mmCIF file of C-alpha atoms and ligand atoms in Angstrom:
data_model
loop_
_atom_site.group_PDB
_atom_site.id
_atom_site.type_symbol
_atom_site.label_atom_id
_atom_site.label_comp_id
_atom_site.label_asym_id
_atom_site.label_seq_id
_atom_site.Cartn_x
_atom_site.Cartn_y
_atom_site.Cartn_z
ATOM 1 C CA UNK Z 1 103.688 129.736 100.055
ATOM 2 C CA UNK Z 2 105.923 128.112 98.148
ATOM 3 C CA UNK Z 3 104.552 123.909 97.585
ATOM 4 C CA UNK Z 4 105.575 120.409 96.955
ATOM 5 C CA UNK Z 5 103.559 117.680 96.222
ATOM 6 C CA UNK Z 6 103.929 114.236 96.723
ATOM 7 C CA UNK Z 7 102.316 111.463 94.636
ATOM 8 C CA UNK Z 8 102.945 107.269 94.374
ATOM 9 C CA UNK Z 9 100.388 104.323 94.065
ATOM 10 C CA UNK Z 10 98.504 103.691 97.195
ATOM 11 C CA UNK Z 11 99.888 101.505 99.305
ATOM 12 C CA UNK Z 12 103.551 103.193 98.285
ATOM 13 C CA UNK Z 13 104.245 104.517 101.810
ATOM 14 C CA UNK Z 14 103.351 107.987 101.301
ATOM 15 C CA UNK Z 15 101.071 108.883 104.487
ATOM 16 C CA UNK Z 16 103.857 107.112 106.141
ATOM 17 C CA UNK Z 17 106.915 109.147 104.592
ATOM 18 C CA UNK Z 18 105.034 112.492 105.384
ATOM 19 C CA UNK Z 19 104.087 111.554 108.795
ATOM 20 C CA UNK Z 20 107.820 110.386 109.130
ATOM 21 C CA UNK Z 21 108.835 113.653 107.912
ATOM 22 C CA UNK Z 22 106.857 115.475 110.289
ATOM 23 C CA UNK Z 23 107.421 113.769 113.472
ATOM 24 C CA UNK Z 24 111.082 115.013 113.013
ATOM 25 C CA UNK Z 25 110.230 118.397 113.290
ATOM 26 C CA UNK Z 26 107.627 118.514 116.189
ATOM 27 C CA UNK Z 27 108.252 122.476 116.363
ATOM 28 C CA UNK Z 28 106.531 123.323 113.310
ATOM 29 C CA UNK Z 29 103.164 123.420 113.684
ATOM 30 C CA UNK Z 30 101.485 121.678 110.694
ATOM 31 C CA UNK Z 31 98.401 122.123 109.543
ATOM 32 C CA UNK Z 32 96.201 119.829 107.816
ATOM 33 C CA UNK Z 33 92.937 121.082 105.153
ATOM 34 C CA UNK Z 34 91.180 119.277 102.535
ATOM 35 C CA UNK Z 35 90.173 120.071 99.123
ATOM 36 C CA UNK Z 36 86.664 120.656 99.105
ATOM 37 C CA UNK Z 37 84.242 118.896 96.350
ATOM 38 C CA UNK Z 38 86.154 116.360 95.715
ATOM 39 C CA UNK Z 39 85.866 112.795 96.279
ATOM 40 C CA UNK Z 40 89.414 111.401 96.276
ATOM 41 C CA UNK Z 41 90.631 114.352 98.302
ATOM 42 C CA UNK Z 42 94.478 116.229 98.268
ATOM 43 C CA UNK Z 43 95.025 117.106 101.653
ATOM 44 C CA UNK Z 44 97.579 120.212 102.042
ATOM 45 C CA UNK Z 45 99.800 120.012 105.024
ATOM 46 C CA UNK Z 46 100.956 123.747 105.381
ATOM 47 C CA UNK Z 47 104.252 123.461 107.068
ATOM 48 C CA UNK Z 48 104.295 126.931 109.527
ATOM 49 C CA UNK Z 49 104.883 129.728 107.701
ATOM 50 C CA UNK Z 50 107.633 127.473 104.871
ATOM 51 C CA UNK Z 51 105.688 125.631 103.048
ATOM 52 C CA UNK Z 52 103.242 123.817 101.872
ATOM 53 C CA UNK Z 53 103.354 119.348 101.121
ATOM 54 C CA UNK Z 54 100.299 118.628 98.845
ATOM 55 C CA UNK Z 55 99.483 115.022 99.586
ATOM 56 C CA UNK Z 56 97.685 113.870 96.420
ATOM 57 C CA UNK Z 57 95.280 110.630 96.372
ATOM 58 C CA UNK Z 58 97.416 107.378 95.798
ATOM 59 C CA UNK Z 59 96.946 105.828 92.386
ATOM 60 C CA UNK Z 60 95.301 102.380 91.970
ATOM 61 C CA UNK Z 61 96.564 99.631 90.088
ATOM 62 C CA UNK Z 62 93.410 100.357 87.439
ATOM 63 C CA UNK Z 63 93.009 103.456 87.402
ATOM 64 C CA UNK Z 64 96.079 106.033 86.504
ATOM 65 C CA UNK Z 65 93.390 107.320 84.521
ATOM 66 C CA UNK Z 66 91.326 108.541 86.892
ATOM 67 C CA UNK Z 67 93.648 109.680 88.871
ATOM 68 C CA UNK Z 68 95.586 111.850 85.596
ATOM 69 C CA UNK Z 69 91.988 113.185 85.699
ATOM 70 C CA UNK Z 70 91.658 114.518 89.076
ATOM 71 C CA UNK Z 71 94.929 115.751 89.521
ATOM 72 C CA UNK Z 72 95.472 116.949 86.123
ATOM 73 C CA UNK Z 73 93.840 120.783 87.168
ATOM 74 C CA UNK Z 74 96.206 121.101 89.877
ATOM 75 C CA UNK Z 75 99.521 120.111 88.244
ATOM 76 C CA UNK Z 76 98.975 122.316 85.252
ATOM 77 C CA UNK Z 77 97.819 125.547 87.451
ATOM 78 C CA UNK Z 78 100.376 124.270 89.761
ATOM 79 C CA UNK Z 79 100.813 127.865 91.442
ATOM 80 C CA UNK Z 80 104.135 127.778 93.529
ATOM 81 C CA UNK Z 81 104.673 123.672 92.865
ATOM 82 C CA UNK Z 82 108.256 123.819 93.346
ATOM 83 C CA UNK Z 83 108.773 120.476 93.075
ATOM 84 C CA UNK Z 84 106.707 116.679 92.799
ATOM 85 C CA UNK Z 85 108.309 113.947 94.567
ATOM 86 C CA UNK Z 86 107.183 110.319 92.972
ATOM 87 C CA UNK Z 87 107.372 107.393 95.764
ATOM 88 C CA UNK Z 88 108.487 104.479 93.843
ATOM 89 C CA UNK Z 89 108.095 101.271 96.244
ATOM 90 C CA UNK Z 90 111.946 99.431 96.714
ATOM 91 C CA UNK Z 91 110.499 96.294 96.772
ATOM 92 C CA UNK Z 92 108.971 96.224 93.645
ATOM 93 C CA UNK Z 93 110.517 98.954 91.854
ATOM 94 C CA UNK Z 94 108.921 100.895 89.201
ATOM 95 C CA UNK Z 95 105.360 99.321 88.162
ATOM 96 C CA UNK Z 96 103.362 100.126 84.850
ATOM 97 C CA UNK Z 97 101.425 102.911 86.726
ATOM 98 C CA UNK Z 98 104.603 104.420 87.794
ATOM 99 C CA UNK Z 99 105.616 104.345 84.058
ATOM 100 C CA UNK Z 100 102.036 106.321 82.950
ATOM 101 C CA UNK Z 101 102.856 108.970 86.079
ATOM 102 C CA UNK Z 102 106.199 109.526 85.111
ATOM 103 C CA UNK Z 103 104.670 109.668 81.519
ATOM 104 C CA UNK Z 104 102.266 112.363 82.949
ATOM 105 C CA UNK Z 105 105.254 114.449 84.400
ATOM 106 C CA UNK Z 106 107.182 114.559 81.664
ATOM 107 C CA UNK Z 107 104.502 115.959 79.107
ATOM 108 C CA UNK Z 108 103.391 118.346 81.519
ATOM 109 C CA UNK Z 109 106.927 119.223 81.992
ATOM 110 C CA UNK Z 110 106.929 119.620 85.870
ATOM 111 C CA UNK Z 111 110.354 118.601 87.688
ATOM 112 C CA UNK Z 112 110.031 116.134 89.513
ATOM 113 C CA UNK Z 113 112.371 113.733 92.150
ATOM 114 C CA UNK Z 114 112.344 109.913 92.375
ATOM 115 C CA UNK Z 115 112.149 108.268 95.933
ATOM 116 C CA UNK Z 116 112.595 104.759 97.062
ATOM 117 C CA UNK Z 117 109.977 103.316 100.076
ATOM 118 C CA UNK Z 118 110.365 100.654 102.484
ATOM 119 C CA UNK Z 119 114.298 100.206 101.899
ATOM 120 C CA UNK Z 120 114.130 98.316 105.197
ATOM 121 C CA UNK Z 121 112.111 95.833 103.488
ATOM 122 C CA UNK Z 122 114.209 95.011 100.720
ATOM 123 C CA UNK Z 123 117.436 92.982 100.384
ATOM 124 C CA UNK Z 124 120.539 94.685 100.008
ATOM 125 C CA UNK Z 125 120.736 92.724 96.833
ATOM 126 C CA UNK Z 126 117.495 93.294 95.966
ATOM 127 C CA UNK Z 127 117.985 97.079 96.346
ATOM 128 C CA UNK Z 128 120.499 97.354 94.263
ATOM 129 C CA UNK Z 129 118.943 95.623 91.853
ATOM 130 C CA UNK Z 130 115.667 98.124 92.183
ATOM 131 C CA UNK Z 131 118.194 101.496 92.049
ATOM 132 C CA UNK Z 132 120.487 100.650 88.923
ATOM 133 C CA UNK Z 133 117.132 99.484 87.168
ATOM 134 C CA UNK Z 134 115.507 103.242 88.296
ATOM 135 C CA UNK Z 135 118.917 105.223 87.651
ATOM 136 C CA UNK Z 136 118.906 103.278 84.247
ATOM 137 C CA UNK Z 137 115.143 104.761 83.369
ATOM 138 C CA UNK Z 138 115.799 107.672 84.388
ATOM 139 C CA UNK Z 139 118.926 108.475 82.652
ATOM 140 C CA UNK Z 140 117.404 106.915 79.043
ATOM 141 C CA UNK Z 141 113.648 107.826 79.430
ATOM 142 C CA UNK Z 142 113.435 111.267 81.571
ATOM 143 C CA UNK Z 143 114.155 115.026 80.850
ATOM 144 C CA UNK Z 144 112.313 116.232 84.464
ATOM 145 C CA UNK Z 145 113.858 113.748 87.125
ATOM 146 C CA UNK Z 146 116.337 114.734 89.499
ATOM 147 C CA UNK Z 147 119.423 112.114 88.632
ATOM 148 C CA UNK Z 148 119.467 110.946 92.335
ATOM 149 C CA UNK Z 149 117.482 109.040 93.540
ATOM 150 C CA UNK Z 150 116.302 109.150 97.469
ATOM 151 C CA UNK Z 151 116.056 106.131 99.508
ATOM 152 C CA UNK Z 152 114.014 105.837 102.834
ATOM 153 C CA UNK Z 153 112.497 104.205 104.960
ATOM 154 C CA UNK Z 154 109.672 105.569 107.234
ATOM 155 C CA UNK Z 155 110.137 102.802 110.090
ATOM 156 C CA UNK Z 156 113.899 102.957 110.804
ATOM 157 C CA UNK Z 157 113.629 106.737 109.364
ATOM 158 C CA UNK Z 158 116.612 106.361 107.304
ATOM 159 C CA UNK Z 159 117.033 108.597 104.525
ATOM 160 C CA UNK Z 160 114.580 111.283 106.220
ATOM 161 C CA UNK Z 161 116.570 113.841 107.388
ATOM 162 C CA UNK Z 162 118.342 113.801 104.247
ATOM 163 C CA UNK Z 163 114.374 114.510 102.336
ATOM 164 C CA UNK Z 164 113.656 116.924 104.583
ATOM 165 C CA UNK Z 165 117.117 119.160 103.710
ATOM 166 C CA UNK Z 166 116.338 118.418 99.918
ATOM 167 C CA UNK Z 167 112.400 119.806 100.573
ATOM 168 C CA UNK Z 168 113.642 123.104 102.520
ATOM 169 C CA UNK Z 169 116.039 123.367 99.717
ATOM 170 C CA UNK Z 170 113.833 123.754 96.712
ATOM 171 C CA UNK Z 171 111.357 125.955 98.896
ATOM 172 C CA UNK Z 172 113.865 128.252 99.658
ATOM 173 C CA UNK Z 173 113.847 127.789 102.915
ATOM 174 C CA UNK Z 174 117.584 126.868 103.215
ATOM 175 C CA UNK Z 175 119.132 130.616 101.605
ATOM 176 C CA UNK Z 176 122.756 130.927 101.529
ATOM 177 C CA UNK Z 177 124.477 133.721 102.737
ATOM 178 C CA UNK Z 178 125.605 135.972 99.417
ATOM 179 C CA UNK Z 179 129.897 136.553 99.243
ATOM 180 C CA UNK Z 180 130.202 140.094 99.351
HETATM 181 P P1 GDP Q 201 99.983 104.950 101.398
HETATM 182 O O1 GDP Q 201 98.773 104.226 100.919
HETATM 183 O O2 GDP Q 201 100.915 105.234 100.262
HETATM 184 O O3 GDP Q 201 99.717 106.162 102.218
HETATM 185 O O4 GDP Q 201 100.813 103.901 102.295
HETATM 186 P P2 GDP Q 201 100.959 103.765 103.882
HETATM 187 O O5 GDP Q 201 101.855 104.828 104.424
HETATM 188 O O6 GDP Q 201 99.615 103.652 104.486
HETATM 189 O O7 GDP Q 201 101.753 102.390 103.974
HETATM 190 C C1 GDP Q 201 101.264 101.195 103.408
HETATM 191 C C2 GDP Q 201 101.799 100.015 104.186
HETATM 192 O O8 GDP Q 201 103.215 99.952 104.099
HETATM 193 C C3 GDP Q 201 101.484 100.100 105.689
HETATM 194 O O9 GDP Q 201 101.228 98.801 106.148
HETATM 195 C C4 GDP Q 201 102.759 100.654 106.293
HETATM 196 O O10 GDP Q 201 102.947 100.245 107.617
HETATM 197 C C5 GDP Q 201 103.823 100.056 105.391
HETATM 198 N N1 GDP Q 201 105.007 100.922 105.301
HETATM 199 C C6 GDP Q 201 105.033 102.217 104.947
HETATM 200 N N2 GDP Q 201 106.291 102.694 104.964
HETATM 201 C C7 GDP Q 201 107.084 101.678 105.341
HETATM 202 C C8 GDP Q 201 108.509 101.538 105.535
HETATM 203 O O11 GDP Q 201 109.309 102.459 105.363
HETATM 204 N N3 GDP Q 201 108.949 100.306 105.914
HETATM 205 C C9 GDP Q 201 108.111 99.252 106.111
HETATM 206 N N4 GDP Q 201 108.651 98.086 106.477
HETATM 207 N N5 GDP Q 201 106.788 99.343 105.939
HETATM 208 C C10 GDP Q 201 106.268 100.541 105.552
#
């Protein structure tokens, strides 16, 4: 099956984008196994018969280290990854261990998309503060990113639906019909 992953520092939103994600589509059955062995564990949500969203361990504010470590294996096997999606927090914007992830992308040359959490949480003026600063790093320090950027919030589910169309997308699970 074809995969995405999706990584961020803890506390980023991310159990709360992909449970977001899923609520909206209560007819796929999802199913939910663990890597084995390790301590920090991925957890693989395999999406019906689609796909599957690789939920790797948030990073801490210490330790991108570790966590380059642990998830290192799987992004340079990366069988099927078809894309990574980095949760960037749009109240903060992008942190130092954001920097060393998207660092981490880049040399291992995966492709990768940018989204913005909690964008119910933040000022309009404060958000578009946080998205010209993140379209400006992009543009000057990134070969892998996707130029835009998604936005969303997992409590007023804005910017959701819109994920969910981009993640069927690169699995190939939205073909277009071929002009004969
Ligand atoms: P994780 O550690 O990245 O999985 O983060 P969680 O999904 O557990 O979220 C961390 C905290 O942020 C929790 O208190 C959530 O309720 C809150 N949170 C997550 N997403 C949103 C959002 O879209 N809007 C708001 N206002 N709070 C959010």
């Amino acid at each position: 099956l074809p995969q995405v992953c999706f990584i961020g520092r803890s506390n980023v939103g991310k159990s709360s984008l992909i449970r977001a994600l899923f609520s909206l589509s209560p007819e796929v059955e999802v199913r939910v196994s663990k890597t084995p062995g390790h301590t920090k564990k991925m957890n693989f949500f395999k999406v019906g018969k689609y796909f599957t969203l690789v939920d790797m361990p948030g990073y801490g504010y210490r330790a991108p280290k570790d966590f380059v470590e642990m998830v290192e294996a799987y992004l340079q096997e990366r069988h099927n990854l078809k894309r990574t999606f980095l949760l960037v927090d749009g109240v903060v914007g992008i942190q130092k261990t954001d920097q060393i992830a998207v660092e981490m992308l880049e040399e291992f040359g995966i492709p990768y998309v940018m989204v913005l959490t909690k964008i119910d949480r933040a000022s309009k003026g404060l958000l578009l503060k946080n998205v010209l600063k993140i379209q400006e790093f992009v543009k000057e320090k990134t070969q892998g990113c996707f130029p835009q950027l998604f936005l969303v919030s997992s409590v007023e589910f804005s910017g959701v639906h819109l994920l969910r169309c981009f993640v069927a997308h690169v699995t190939g699970n939205l073909p277009t019909v071929e002009a004969s």
